[in-house]
């Protein structure tokens, strides 16, 4: 591979500079920088691994368009103040990745390395204080940093060899204070009851200290995001505060209790918020009014069966619905959070082998006209969240080809504490294309699609914790980076009946990464983390186990169908790798570097931790 590093700058010609015009207006209006006369935006690319001829041939095929862009080689002449912005190491950069893939397709050779940064040049009589204000506003520390202006000698990154997964020595005898410390040091979402439950399990059943991977995987499995702990909390007693609405609220609650009697008869069932939310559907179904609901072991999305007129002939189809909330990720990283809100909503019905054809977005924020100076300490300005979230959602939808029929944003001071970001989709597929079968020992699991990186580590537990003003700096790895072209490839693969009919069961890599996406497919599993394709080296076993890197699918198939499925995936330019096998023994086992770093019973994992209990007092509204 040619190790020379080529550098080019690409800048839109004046008449096409809409992004530049928008940014000038943004800085002037929202930051009150009146003396900013002009600015320039340039896309800087450093490329290595190409011959000089291939590099020159690629400039107007990959990086620029002759009629729209000016291209500068190696350096630029400029007046004013200059700074660069790039993603933090370990964050997925779609622009670099797409450019690299295009270069490989054009040359037919080994994939070259591409590194991207955006260069901003500020023109006008502005002070250093104003320049700092612009940088603080424009660069989100959760995913980006100021880029060096020097050209690197090489684009190769030497990743340090990760250490072996550590064992929590002495864990079985830890005091409450030591258990609290391990929760804090490892940023776990579990509470004291849960970690003491873990301590008791390892002491009585496993008779050994756990690895840090085991604690983090358990923490992920039991997180509110994955197991809806809050909604499953048992409600013991319900009281109502006296007031003018008390009678109506009590009547509603009594109606719920009557529905429970009808649905469960004499079966014991906890009262909780999840039951309250779903009892109506259960009642309707028991009355025989919901016969079109598809019931299966797979939990991809809400699915109904219906007849569809296809060219004058009725066919059996599945219609699937799914919504996704990305309140926390969009709060701290608006573009990526909103993009993967839509991407995550798509992936659930997609894992059900259905094609998503329409979306909806409902969001809530504080007043975006609020002055930047009035932003709550430790939070991003409302205008930045609002605008960048809109860009993220539309960017993902446009790239994957999804029409949105309803887009609404509600402005209310109640959304100042945390933004609301909801994406919803509807999908469909011929029923004959979806096979839902029980896993059996010897079946294999293939990882299809994107590679694994640090983006998304701790996303499930991160969105299940309380947050402080430091969260924006501490949670950088929790927000996944979307790669819609990769998801579009999976859509095409799953629309192919030859491929979809080979799938027994499927899960997307949403919350929990490998540990949950693969872990939920069968009761007994052996996962080889060494086989998981990586975006870069240096990832340790725990990161491989819990990373929520997007646009990947865990596909359960018969071992005899392996080669056929891999060939079908390769036709869509999708990487497809066997990473796990179903076992008779009901245990979740993970190996890394040939050693077991996780080995726990399915029975324990499925307890979902210690059952939570609470009493409820329904308060009279302040202003009924």
Tab-separated table of N, CA, C and O in Angstrom, residues 188-235:
chain	number	residue	atom	x	y	z
A	188	UNK	N	-22.073	1.774	36.473
A	188	UNK	CA	-23.145	0.797	36.330
A	188	UNK	C	-24.506	1.437	36.606
A	188	UNK	O	-24.611	2.358	37.411
A	189	UNK	N	-25.542	0.929	35.941
A	189	UNK	CA	-26.898	1.451	36.161
A	189	UNK	C	-27.621	0.696	37.261
A	189	UNK	O	-28.623	1.172	37.784
A	190	UNK	N	-27.114	-0.481	37.647
A	190	UNK	CA	-27.801	-1.277	38.670
A	190	UNK	C	-27.708	-0.606	40.042
A	190	UNK	O	-26.791	0.186	40.298
A	191	UNK	N	-28.644	-0.932	40.913
A	191	UNK	CA	-28.638	-0.364	42.260
A	191	UNK	C	-27.992	-1.346	43.247
A	191	UNK	O	-27.551	-2.438	42.872
A	192	UNK	N	-27.979	-0.974	44.518
A	192	UNK	CA	-27.328	-1.800	45.534
A	192	UNK	C	-27.985	-3.172	45.660
A	192	UNK	O	-27.299	-4.193	45.797
A	193	UNK	N	-29.314	-3.229	45.594
A	193	UNK	CA	-30.001	-4.522	45.690
A	193	UNK	C	-29.563	-5.456	44.568
A	193	UNK	O	-29.355	-6.652	44.777
A	194	UNK	N	-29.445	-4.900	43.356
A	194	UNK	CA	-29.060	-5.718	42.197
A	194	UNK	C	-27.642	-6.264	42.333
A	194	UNK	O	-27.384	-7.435	42.057
A	195	UNK	N	-26.706	-5.408	42.749
A	195	UNK	CA	-25.317	-5.873	42.812
A	195	UNK	C	-25.125	-6.866	43.963
A	195	UNK	O	-24.326	-7.801	43.870
A	196	UNK	N	-25.906	-6.715	45.038
A	196	UNK	CA	-25.837	-7.707	46.120
A	196	UNK	C	-26.447	-9.038	45.660
A	196	UNK	O	-25.991	-10.115	46.046
A	197	UNK	N	-27.457	-8.960	44.811
A	197	UNK	CA	-28.048	-10.148	44.205
A	197	UNK	C	-26.999	-10.872	43.346
A	197	UNK	O	-26.887	-12.100	43.377
A	198	UNK	N	-26.225	-10.089	42.575
A	198	UNK	CA	-25.125	-10.654	41.769
A	198	UNK	C	-24.090	-11.311	42.684
A	198	UNK	O	-23.605	-12.418	42.403
A	199	UNK	N	-23.725	-10.608	43.747
A	199	UNK	CA	-22.723	-11.126	44.686
A	199	UNK	C	-23.175	-12.482	45.241
A	199	UNK	O	-22.385	-13.436	45.304
A	200	UNK	N	-24.436	-12.572	45.602
A	200	UNK	CA	-24.972	-13.814	46.157
A	200	UNK	C	-24.974	-14.942	45.121
A	200	UNK	O	-24.657	-16.096	45.423
A	201	UNK	N	-25.301	-14.590	43.864
A	201	UNK	CA	-25.308	-15.589	42.794
A	201	UNK	C	-23.911	-16.173	42.569
A	201	UNK	O	-23.738	-17.397	42.496
A	202	UNK	N	-22.919	-15.303	42.454
A	202	UNK	CA	-21.557	-15.789	42.195
A	202	UNK	C	-21.001	-16.554	43.402
A	202	UNK	O	-20.221	-17.484	43.244
A	203	UNK	N	-21.446	-16.187	44.592
A	203	UNK	CA	-20.975	-16.877	45.795
A	203	UNK	C	-21.610	-18.261	45.903
A	203	UNK	O	-20.911	-19.257	46.156
A	204	UNK	N	-22.916	-18.346	45.672
A	204	UNK	CA	-23.621	-19.611	45.903
A	204	UNK	C	-23.622	-20.545	44.688
A	204	UNK	O	-23.516	-21.762	44.840
A	205	UNK	N	-23.740	-19.976	43.485
A	205	UNK	CA	-23.883	-20.811	42.290
A	205	UNK	C	-22.566	-21.015	41.540
A	205	UNK	O	-22.206	-22.136	41.188
A	206	UNK	N	-21.850	-19.914	41.278
A	206	UNK	CA	-20.633	-20.036	40.482
A	206	UNK	C	-19.396	-20.297	41.343
A	206	UNK	O	-18.386	-20.813	40.854
A	207	UNK	N	-19.466	-19.863	42.628
A	207	UNK	CA	-18.363	-20.061	43.582
A	207	UNK	C	-17.042	-19.495	43.053
A	207	UNK	O	-15.982	-20.116	43.134
A	208	UNK	N	-17.123	-18.298	42.514
A	208	UNK	CA	-15.935	-17.595	41.995
A	208	UNK	C	-16.243	-16.109	41.871
A	208	UNK	O	-17.422	-15.704	41.877
A	209	UNK	N	-15.187	-15.301	41.750
A	209	UNK	CA	-15.364	-13.875	41.508
A	209	UNK	C	-15.732	-13.647	40.042
A	209	UNK	O	-15.222	-14.350	39.157
A	210	UNK	N	-16.586	-12.659	39.769
A	210	UNK	CA	-16.959	-12.393	38.374
A	210	UNK	C	-15.895	-11.571	37.647
A	210	UNK	O	-15.080	-10.888	38.274
A	211	UNK	N	-15.919	-11.615	36.324
A	211	UNK	CA	-15.104	-10.713	35.509
A	211	UNK	C	-15.858	-9.394	35.364
A	211	UNK	O	-17.076	-9.335	35.564
A	212	UNK	N	-15.144	-8.352	34.976
A	212	UNK	CA	-15.807	-7.056	34.765
A	212	UNK	C	-16.764	-7.159	33.586
A	212	UNK	O	-17.803	-6.489	33.550
A	213	UNK	N	-16.451	-8.037	32.619
A	213	UNK	CA	-17.366	-8.249	31.479
A	213	UNK	C	-18.700	-8.798	31.971
A	213	UNK	O	-19.775	-8.350	31.538
A	214	UNK	N	-18.656	-9.741	32.884
A	214	UNK	CA	-19.892	-10.331	33.402
A	214	UNK	C	-20.750	-9.285	34.101
A	214	UNK	O	-21.969	-9.216	33.887
A	215	UNK	N	-20.122	-8.446	34.919
A	215	UNK	CA	-20.887	-7.413	35.621
A	215	UNK	C	-21.510	-6.418	34.638
A	215	UNK	O	-22.665	-6.010	34.789
A	216	UNK	N	-20.751	-6.046	33.608
A	216	UNK	CA	-21.258	-5.050	32.657
A	216	UNK	C	-22.330	-5.634	31.743
A	216	UNK	O	-23.286	-4.938	31.372
A	217	UNK	N	-22.189	-6.898	31.381
A	217	UNK	CA	-23.222	-7.533	30.560
A	217	UNK	C	-24.515	-7.695	31.367
A	217	UNK	O	-25.611	-7.414	30.875
A	218	UNK	N	-24.389	-8.138	32.619
A	218	UNK	CA	-25.574	-8.254	33.487
A	218	UNK	C	-26.228	-6.882	33.647
A	218	UNK	O	-27.455	-6.738	33.558
A	219	UNK	N	-25.411	-5.871	33.884
A	219	UNK	CA	-25.906	-4.507	34.046
A	219	UNK	C	-26.679	-4.057	32.807
A	219	UNK	O	-27.734	-3.427	32.910
A	220	UNK	N	-26.145	-4.406	31.634
A	220	UNK	CA	-26.797	-4.051	30.375
A	220	UNK	C	-28.118	-4.796	30.222
A	220	UNK	O	-29.145	-4.206	29.869
A	221	UNK	N	-28.098	-6.088	30.483
A	221	UNK	CA	-29.306	-6.913	30.378
A	221	UNK	C	-30.408	-6.400	31.285
A	221	UNK	O	-31.584	-6.391	30.918
A	222	UNK	N	-30.046	-5.996	32.486
A	222	UNK	CA	-31.049	-5.581	33.460
A	222	UNK	C	-31.362	-4.091	33.413
A	222	UNK	O	-32.134	-3.591	34.235
A	223	UNK	N	-30.776	-3.370	32.491
A	223	UNK	CA	-30.996	-1.924	32.432
A	223	UNK	C	-32.455	-1.611	32.113
A	223	UNK	O	-33.167	-2.420	31.500
A	224	UNK	N	-32.879	-0.445	32.521
A	224	UNK	CA	-34.250	-0.007	32.268
A	224	UNK	C	-34.533	-0.014	30.769
A	224	UNK	O	-35.628	-0.359	30.319
A	225	UNK	N	-33.527	0.340	29.984
A	225	UNK	CA	-33.685	0.423	28.532
A	225	UNK	C	-34.017	-0.948	27.934
A	225	UNK	O	-34.850	-1.067	27.045
A	226	UNK	N	-33.337	-1.995	28.437
A	226	UNK	CA	-33.529	-3.339	27.877
A	226	UNK	C	-34.684	-4.089	28.526
A	226	UNK	O	-35.346	-4.896	27.863
A	227	UNK	N	-34.901	-3.883	29.822
A	227	UNK	CA	-35.885	-4.707	30.534
A	227	UNK	C	-37.030	-3.897	31.139
A	227	UNK	O	-37.853	-4.427	31.864
A	228	UNK	N	-37.090	-2.593	30.872
A	228	UNK	CA	-38.196	-1.744	31.344
A	228	UNK	C	-38.422	-1.901	32.855
A	228	UNK	O	-39.546	-2.137	33.317
A	229	UNK	N	-37.342	-1.792	33.618
A	229	UNK	CA	-37.407	-1.995	35.062
A	229	UNK	C	-38.428	-1.071	35.726
A	229	UNK	O	-39.199	-1.513	36.592
A	230	UNK	N	-38.433	0.192	35.331
A	230	UNK	CA	-39.356	1.149	35.940
A	230	UNK	C	-40.802	0.727	35.699
A	230	UNK	O	-41.631	0.708	36.614
A	231	UNK	N	-41.123	0.352	34.467
A	231	UNK	CA	-42.489	-0.037	34.127
A	231	UNK	C	-42.875	-1.372	34.758
A	231	UNK	O	-44.054	-1.669	34.898
A	232	UNK	N	-41.855	-2.177	35.120
A	232	UNK	CA	-42.150	-3.486	35.720
A	232	UNK	C	-42.123	-3.451	37.243
A	232	UNK	O	-42.318	-4.481	37.891
A	233	UNK	N	-41.879	-2.292	37.838
A	233	UNK	CA	-41.863	-2.165	39.293
A	233	UNK	C	-43.236	-2.506	39.877
A	233	UNK	O	-44.262	-1.964	39.450
A	234	UNK	N	-43.254	-3.411	40.848
A	234	UNK	CA	-44.520	-3.846	41.449
A	234	UNK	C	-45.132	-2.730	42.284
A	234	UNK	O	-44.475	-2.142	43.140
A	235	UNK	N	-46.398	-2.449	42.044
A	235	UNK	CA	-47.124	-1.430	42.805
A	235	UNK	C	-47.933	-2.139	43.888
A	235	UNK	O	-48.828	-2.936	43.595
